[in-house]
XYZ file of N, CA, C and O in Angstrom:
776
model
N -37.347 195.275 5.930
C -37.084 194.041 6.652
C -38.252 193.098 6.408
O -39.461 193.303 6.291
N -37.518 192.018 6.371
C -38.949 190.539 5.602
C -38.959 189.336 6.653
O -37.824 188.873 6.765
N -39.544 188.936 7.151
C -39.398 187.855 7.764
C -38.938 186.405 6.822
O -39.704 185.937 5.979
N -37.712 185.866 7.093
C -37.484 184.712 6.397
C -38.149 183.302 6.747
O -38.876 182.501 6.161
N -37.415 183.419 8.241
C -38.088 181.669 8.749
C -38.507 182.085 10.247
O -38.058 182.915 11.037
N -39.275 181.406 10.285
C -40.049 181.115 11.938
C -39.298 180.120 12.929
O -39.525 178.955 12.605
N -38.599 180.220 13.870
C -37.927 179.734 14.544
C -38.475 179.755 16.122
O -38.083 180.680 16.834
N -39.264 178.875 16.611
C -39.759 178.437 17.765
C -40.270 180.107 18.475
O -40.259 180.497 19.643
N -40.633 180.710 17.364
C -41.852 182.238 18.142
C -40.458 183.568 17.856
O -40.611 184.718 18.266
N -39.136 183.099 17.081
C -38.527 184.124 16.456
C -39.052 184.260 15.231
O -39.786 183.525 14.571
N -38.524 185.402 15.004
C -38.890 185.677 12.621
C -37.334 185.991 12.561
O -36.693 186.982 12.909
N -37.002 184.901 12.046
C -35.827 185.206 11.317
C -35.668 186.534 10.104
O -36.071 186.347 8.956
N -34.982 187.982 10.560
C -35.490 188.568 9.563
C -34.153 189.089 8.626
O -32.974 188.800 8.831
N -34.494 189.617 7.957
C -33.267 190.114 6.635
C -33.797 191.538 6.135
O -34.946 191.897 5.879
N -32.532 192.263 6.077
C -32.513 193.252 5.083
C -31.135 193.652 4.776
O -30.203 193.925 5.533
N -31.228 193.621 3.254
C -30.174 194.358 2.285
C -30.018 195.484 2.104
O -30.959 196.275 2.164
N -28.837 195.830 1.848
C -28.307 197.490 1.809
C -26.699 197.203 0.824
O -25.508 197.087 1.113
N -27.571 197.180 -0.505
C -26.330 197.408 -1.389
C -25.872 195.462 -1.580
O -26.614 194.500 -1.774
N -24.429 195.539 -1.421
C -23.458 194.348 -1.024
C -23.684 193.466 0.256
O -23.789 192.250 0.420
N -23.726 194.789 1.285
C -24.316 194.447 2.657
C -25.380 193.678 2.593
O -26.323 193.992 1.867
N -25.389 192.067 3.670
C -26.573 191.389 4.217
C -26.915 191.388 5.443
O -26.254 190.541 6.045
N -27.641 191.940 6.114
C -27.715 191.639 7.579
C -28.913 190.927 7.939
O -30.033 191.190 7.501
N -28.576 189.844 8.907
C -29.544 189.029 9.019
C -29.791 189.273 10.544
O -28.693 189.454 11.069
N -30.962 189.360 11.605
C -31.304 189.692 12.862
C -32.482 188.463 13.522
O -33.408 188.086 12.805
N -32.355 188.070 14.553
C -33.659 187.401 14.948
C -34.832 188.638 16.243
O -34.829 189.282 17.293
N -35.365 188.356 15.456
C -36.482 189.390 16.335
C -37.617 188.850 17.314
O -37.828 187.658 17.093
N -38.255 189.272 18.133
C -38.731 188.201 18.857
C -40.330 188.601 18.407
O -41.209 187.756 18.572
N -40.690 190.084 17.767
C -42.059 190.019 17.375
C -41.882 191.991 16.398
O -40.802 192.579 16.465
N -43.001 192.578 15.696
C -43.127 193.161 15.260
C -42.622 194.694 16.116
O -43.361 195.237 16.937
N -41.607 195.092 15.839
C -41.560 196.179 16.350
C -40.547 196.073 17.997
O -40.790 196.744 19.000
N -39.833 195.418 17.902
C -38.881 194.727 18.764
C -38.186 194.754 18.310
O -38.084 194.540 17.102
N -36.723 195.252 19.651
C -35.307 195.020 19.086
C -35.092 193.758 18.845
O -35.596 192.751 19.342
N -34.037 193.945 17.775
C -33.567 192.685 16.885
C -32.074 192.525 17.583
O -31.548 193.458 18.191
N -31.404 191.115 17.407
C -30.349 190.818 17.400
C -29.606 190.817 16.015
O -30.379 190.540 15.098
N -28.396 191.037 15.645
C -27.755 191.483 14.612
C -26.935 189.981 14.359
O -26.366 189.600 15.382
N -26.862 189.545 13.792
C -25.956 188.058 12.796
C -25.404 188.972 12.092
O -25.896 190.013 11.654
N -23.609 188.254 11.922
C -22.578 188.459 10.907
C -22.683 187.496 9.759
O -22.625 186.278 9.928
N -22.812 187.962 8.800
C -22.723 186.840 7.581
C -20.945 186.920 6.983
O -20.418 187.600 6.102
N -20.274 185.635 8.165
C -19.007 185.430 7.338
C -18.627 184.438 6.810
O -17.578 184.523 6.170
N -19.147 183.473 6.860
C -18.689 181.811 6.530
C -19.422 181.300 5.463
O -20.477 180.667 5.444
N -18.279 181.893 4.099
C -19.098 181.359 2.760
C -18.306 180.237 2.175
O -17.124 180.056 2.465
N -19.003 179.461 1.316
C -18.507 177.897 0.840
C -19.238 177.787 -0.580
O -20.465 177.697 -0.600
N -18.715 177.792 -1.421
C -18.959 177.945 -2.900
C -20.228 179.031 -3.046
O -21.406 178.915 -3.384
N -19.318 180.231 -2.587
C -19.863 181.520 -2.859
C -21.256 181.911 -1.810
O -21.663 183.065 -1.678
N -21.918 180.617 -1.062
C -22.614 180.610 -0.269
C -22.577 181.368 0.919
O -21.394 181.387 1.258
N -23.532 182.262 2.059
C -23.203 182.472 3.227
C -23.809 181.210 4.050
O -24.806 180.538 3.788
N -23.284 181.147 4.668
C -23.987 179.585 5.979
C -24.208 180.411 7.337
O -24.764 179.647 8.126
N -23.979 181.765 7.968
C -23.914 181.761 9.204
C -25.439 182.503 8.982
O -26.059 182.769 10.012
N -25.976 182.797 7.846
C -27.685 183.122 7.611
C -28.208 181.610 7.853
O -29.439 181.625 7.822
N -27.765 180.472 8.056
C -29.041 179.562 8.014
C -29.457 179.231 9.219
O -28.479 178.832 9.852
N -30.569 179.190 9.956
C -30.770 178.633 11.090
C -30.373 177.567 11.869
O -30.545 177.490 13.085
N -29.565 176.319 10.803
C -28.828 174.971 11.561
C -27.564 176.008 11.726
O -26.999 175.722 12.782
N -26.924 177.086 11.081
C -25.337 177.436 11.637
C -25.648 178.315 13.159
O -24.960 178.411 14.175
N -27.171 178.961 12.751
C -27.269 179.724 14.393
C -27.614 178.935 15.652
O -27.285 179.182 16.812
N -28.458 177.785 15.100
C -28.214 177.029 16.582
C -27.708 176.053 16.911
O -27.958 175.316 17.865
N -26.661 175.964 15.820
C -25.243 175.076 15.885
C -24.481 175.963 16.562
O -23.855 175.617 17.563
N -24.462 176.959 16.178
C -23.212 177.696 17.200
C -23.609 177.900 18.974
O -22.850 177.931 19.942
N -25.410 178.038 18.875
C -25.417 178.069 20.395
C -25.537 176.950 21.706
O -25.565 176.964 22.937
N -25.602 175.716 20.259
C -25.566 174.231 21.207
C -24.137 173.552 21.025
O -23.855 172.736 21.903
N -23.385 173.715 20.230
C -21.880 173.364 19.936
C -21.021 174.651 20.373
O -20.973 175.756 19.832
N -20.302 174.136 21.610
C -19.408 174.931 21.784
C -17.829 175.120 21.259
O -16.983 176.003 21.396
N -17.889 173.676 20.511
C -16.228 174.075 19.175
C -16.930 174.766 18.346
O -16.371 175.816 18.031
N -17.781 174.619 17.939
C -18.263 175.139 16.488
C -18.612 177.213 17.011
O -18.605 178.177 16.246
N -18.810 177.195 18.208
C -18.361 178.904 18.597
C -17.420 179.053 18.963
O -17.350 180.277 19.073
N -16.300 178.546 19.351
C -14.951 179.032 19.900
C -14.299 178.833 18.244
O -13.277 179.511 18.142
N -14.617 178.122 17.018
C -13.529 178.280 15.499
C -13.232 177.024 15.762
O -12.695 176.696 14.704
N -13.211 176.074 16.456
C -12.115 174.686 16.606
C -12.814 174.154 15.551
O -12.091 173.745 14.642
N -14.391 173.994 15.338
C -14.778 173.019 14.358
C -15.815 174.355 13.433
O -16.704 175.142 13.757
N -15.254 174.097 12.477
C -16.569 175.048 11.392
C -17.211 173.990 10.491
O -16.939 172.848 10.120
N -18.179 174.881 10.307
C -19.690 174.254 9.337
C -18.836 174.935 8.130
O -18.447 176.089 7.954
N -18.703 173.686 7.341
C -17.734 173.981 5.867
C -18.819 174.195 4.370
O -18.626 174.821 3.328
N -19.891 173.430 4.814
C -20.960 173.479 3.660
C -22.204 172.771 4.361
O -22.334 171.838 5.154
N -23.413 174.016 3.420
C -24.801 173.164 4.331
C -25.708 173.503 2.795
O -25.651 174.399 1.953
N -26.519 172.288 2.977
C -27.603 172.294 1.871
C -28.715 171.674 2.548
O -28.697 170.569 3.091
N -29.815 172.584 2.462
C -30.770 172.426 3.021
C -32.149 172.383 2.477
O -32.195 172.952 1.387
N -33.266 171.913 2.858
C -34.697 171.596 2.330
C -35.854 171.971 3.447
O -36.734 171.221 3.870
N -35.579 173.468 3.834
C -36.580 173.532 5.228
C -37.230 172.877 5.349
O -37.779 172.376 4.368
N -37.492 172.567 6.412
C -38.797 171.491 7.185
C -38.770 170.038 6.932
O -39.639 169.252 7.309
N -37.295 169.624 6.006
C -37.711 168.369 5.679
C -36.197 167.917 6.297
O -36.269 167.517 7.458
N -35.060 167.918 5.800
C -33.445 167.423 5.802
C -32.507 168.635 5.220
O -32.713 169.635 4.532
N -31.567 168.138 5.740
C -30.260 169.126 5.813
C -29.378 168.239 6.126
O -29.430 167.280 6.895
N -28.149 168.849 5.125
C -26.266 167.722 5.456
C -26.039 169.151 5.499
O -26.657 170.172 5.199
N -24.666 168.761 6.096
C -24.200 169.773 6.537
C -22.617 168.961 6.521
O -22.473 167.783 6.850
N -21.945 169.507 6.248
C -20.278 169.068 5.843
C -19.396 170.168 7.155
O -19.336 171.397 7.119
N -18.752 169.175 8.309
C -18.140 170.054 9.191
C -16.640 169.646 8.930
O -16.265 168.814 8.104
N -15.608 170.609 10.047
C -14.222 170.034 9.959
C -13.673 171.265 11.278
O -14.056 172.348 11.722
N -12.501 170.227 11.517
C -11.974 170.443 12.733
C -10.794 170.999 12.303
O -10.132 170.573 11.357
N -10.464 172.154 13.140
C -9.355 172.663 13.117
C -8.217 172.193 14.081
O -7.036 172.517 13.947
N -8.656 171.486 14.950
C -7.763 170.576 15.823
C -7.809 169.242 15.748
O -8.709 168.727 16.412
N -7.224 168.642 15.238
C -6.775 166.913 14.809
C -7.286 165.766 16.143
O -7.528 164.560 16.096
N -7.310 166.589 17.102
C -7.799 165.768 18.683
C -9.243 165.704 18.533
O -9.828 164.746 19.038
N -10.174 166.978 17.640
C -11.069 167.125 17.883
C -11.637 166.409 16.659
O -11.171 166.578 15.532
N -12.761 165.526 16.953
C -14.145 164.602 15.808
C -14.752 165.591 15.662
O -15.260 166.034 16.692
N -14.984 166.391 14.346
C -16.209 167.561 14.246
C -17.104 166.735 14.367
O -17.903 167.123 15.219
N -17.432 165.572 13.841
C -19.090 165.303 13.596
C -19.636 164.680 15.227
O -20.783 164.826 15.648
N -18.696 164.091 15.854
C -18.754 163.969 17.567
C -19.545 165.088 18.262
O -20.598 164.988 18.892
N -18.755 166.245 17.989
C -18.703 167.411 18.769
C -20.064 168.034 18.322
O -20.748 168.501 19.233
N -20.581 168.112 16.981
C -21.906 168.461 16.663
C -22.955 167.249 16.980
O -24.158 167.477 16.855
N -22.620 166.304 17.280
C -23.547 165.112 17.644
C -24.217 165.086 19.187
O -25.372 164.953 19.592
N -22.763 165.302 19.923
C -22.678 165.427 21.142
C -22.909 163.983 21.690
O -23.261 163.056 20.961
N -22.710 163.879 22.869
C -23.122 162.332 23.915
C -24.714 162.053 23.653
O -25.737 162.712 23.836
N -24.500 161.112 23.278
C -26.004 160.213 22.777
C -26.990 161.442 21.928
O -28.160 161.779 22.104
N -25.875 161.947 20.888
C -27.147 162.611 20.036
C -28.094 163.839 21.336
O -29.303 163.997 21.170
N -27.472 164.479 22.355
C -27.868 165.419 22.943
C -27.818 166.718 21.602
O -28.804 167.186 21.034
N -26.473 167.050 21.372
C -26.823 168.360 20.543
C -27.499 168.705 19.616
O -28.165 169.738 19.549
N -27.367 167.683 18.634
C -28.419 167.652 17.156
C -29.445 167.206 17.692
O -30.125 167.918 16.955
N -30.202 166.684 18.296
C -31.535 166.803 18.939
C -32.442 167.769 19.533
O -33.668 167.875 19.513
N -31.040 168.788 20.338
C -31.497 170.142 20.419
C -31.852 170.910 19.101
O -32.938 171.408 18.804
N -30.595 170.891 18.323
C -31.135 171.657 16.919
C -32.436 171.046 16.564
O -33.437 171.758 16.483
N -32.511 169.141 16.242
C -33.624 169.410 15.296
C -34.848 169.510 16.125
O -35.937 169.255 15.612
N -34.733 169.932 17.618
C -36.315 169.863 18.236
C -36.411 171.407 17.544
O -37.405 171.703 16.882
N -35.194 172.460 17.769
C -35.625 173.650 17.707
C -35.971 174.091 15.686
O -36.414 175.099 15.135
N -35.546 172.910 15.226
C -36.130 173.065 13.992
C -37.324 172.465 13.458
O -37.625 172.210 12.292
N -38.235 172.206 15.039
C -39.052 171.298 14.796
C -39.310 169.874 13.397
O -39.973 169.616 12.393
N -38.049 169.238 14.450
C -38.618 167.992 13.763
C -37.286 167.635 12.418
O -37.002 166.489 12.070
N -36.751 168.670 11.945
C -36.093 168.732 10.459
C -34.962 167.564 10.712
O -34.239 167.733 11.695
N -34.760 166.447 9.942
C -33.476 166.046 9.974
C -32.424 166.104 9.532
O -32.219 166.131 8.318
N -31.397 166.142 10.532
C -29.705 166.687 9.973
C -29.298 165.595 9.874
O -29.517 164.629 10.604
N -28.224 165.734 8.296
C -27.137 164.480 8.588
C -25.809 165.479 8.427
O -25.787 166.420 7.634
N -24.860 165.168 9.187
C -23.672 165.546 9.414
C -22.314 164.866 8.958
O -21.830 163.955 9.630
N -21.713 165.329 7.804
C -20.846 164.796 7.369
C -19.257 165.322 7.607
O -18.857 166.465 7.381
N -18.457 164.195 8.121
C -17.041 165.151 7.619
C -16.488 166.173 6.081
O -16.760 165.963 4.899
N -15.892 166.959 6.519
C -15.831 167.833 5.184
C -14.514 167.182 5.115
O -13.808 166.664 5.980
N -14.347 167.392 3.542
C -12.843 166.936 3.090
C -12.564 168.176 1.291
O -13.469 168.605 0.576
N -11.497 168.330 1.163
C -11.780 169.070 0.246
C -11.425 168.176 -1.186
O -11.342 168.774 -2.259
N -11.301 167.261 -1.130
C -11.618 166.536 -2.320
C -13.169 166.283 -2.710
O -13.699 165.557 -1.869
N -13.604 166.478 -3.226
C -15.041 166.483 -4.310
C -15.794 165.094 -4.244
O -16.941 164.977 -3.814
N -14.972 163.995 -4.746
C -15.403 162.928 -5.196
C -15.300 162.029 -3.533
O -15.677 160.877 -3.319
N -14.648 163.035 -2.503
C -14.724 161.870 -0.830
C -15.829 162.882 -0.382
O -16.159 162.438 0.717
N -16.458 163.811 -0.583
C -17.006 164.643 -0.187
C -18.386 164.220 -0.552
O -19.316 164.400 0.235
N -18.544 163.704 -1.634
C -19.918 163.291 -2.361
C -20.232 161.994 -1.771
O -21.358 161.780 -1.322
N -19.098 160.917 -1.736
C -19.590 159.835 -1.410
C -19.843 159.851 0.152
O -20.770 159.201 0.634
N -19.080 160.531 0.842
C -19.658 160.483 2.148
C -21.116 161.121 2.720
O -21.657 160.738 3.757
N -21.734 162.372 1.660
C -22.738 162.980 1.237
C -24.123 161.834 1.325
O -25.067 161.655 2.095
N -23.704 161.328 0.293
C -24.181 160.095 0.174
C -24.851 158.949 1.078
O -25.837 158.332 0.675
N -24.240 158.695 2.359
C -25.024 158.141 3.267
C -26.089 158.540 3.327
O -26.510 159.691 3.214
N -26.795 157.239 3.582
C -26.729 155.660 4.263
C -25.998 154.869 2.900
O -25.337 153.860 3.148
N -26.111 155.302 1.545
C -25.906 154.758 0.392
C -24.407 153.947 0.393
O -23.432 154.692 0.294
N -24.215 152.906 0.467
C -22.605 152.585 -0.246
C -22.288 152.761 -1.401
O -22.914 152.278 -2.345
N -21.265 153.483 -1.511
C -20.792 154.000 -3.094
C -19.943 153.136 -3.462
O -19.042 152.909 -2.654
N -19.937 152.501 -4.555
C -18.946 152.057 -5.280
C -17.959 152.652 -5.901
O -16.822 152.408 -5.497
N -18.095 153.335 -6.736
C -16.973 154.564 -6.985
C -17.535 155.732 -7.576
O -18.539 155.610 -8.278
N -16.874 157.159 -7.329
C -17.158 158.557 -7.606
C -16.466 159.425 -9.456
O -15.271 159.383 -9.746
N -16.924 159.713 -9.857
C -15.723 160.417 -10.746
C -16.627 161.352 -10.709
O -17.839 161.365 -10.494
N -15.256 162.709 -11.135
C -15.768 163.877 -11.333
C -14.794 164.583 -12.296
O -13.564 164.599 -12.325
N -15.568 165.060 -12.939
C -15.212 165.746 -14.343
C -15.477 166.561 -14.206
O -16.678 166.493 -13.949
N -14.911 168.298 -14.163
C -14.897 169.585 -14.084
C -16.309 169.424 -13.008
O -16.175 169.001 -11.859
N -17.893 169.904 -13.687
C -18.705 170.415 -12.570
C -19.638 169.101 -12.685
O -20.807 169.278 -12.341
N -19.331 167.984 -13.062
C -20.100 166.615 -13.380
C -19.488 165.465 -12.588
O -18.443 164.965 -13.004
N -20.197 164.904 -11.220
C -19.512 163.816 -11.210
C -20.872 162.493 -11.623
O -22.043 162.634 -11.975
N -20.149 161.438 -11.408
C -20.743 160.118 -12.384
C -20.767 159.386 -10.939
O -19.632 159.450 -10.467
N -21.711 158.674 -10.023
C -21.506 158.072 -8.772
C -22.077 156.033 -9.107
O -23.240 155.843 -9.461
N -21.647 155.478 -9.027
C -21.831 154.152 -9.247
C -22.223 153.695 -7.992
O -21.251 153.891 -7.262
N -23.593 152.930 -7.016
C -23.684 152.351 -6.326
C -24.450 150.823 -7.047
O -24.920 150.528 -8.146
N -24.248 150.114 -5.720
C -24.573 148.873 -5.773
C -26.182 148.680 -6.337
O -26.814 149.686 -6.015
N -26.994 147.754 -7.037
C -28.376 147.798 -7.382
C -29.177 147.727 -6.178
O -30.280 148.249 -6.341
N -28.955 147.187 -4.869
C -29.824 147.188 -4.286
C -29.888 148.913 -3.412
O -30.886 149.434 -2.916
N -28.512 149.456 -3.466
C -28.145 150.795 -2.872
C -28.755 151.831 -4.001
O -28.399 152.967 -3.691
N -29.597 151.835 -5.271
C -29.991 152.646 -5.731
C -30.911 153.831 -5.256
O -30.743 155.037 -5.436
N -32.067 153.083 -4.514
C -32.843 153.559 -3.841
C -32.591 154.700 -2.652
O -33.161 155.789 -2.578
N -31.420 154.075 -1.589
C -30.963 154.915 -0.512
C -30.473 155.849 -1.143
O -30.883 157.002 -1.009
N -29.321 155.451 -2.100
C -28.729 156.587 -3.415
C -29.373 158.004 -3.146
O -29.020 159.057 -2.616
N -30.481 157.509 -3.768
C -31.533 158.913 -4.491
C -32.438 159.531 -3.388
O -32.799 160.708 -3.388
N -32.739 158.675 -2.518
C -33.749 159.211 -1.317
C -35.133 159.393 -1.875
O -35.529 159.448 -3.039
N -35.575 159.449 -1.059
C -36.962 159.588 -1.256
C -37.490 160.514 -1.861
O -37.499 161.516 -1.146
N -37.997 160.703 -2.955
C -38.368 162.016 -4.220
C -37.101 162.592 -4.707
O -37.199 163.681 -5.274
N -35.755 161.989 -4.577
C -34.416 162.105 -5.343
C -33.970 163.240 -4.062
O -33.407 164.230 -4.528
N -34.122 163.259 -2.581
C -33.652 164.277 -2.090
C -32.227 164.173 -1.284
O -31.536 165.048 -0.759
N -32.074 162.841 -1.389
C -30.552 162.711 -0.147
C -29.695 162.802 -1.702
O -28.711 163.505 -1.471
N -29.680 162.450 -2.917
C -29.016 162.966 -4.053
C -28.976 164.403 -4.561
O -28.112 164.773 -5.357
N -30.007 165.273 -4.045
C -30.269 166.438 -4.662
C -29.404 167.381 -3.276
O -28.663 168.349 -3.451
N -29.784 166.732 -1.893
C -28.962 167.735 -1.093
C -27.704 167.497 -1.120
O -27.008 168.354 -0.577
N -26.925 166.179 -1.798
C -25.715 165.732 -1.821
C -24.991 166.326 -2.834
O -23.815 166.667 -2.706
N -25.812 166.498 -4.085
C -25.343 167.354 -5.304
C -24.991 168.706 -4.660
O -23.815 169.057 -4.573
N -26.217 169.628 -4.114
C -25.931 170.874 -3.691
C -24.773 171.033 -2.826
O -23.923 171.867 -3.138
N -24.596 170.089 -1.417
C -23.608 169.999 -0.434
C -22.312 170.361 -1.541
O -22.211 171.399 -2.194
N -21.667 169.567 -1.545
C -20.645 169.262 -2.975
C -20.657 170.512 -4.235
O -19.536 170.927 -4.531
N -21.799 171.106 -4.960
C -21.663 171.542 -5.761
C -21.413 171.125 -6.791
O -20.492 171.570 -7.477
N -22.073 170.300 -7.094
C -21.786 169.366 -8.765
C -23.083 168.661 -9.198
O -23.838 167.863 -8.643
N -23.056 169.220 -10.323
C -24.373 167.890 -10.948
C -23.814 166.284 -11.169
O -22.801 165.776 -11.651
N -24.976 165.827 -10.581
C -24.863 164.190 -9.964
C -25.194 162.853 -10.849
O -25.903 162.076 -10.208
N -25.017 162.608 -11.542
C -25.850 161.241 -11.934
C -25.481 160.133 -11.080
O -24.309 160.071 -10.709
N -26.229 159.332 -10.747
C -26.115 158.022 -9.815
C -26.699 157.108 -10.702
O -27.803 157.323 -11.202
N -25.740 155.647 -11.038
C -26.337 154.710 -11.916
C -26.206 153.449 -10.873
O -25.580 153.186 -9.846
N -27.148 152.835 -11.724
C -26.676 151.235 -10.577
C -25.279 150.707 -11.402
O -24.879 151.271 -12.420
N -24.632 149.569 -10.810
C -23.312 148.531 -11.443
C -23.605 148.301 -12.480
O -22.916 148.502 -13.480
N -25.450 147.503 -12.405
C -25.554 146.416 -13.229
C -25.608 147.267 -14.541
O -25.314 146.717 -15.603
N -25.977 148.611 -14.513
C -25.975 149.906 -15.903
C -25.088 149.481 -16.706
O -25.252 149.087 -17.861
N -23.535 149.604 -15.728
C -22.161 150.008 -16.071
C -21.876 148.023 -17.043
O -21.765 147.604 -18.196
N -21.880 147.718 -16.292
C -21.828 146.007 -16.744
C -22.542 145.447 -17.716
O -22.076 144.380 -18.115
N -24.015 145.999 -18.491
C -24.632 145.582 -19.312
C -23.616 146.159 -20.902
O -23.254 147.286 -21.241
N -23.425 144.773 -21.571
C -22.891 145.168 -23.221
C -23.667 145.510 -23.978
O -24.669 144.916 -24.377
N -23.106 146.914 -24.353
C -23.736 148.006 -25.318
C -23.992 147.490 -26.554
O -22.977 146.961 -27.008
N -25.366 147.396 -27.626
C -25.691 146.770 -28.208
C -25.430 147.917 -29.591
O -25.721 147.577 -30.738
């Protein structure tokens, strides 16, 4: 058993056995552990190992009763995390319900992730609505995607939000999604090829 992540005086810990993953939070060396199920995988991924799905499930109460699941999460400890949700009931706003009244719930998560910021996106299983919504704050102009390549066109002054700061709201948007990303400005697409 290894300690993964530090969670407000837990050790997130792990050990493998074969196929088997079991993931436990422990409260110190030599202490019973609590046992995590790893079932909720999304392009081959497990999500109920990451610390935003464990204390998403204990501050969101759709997201523990099944009404709303965490569909895809890509993450950058200590810095940002998207996270792609969806509702199994049409009455119910997943990204509401993980938001909560005035940003109460995700505030709980990111105090208990000291500090980390989440953005929360609707999941959709189209690729190219999945990326551009990824994408916020950025306005997309248009998406294509070609087998594991999509091509994202924003506006020149939206380049910047695009990519994020050291290319990371593009790099967690690529991962979210699962596709390698290029983001060009218009004016790229509009200049005649010489």
């Amino acid at each position: 058993i290894r300690a993964v992540e530090p969670i407000r005086g837990l050790a997130v810990m792990r050990r493998r056995r074969g196929l088997h993953d079991e993931r436990a939070l422990c409260s110190g060396p030599g202490k019973v552990c609590e046992a995590l199920a790893v079932s909720i995988k999304y392009n081959g991924c497990a999500l109920d190992s990451s610390p935003i799905a464990i204390h998403a499930r204990t501050e969101v109460p759709e997201i523990a009763s099944g009404v709303v699941e965490i569909k895809a999460i890509a993450r950058e400890p200590g810095h940002r995390t998207k996270m792609a949700v969806w509702s199994n009931d049409p009455t119910v706003d997943p990204v509401g319900a993980c938001v909560g009244a005035r940003g109460a719930r995700v505030h709980t998560v990111v105090n208990e992730l000291l500090g980390e910021k989440i953005d929360i996106v609707p999941f959709t299983e189209e690729p190219a609505e999945l990326l551009e919504r990824a994408l916020v704050p950025a306005r997309v102009v248009s998406v294509t995607v070609e087998g594991r390549n999509a091509l994202v066109v924003v506006p020149d002054d939206q380049l910047s939000p695009a990519i994020g700061r050291e290319g990371q709201n593009a790099r967690l948007a690529a991962r979210l999604v699962g596709l390698h990303v290029d983001i060009v400005p218009l004016s790229k697409l509009e200049e005649p090829e010489s």
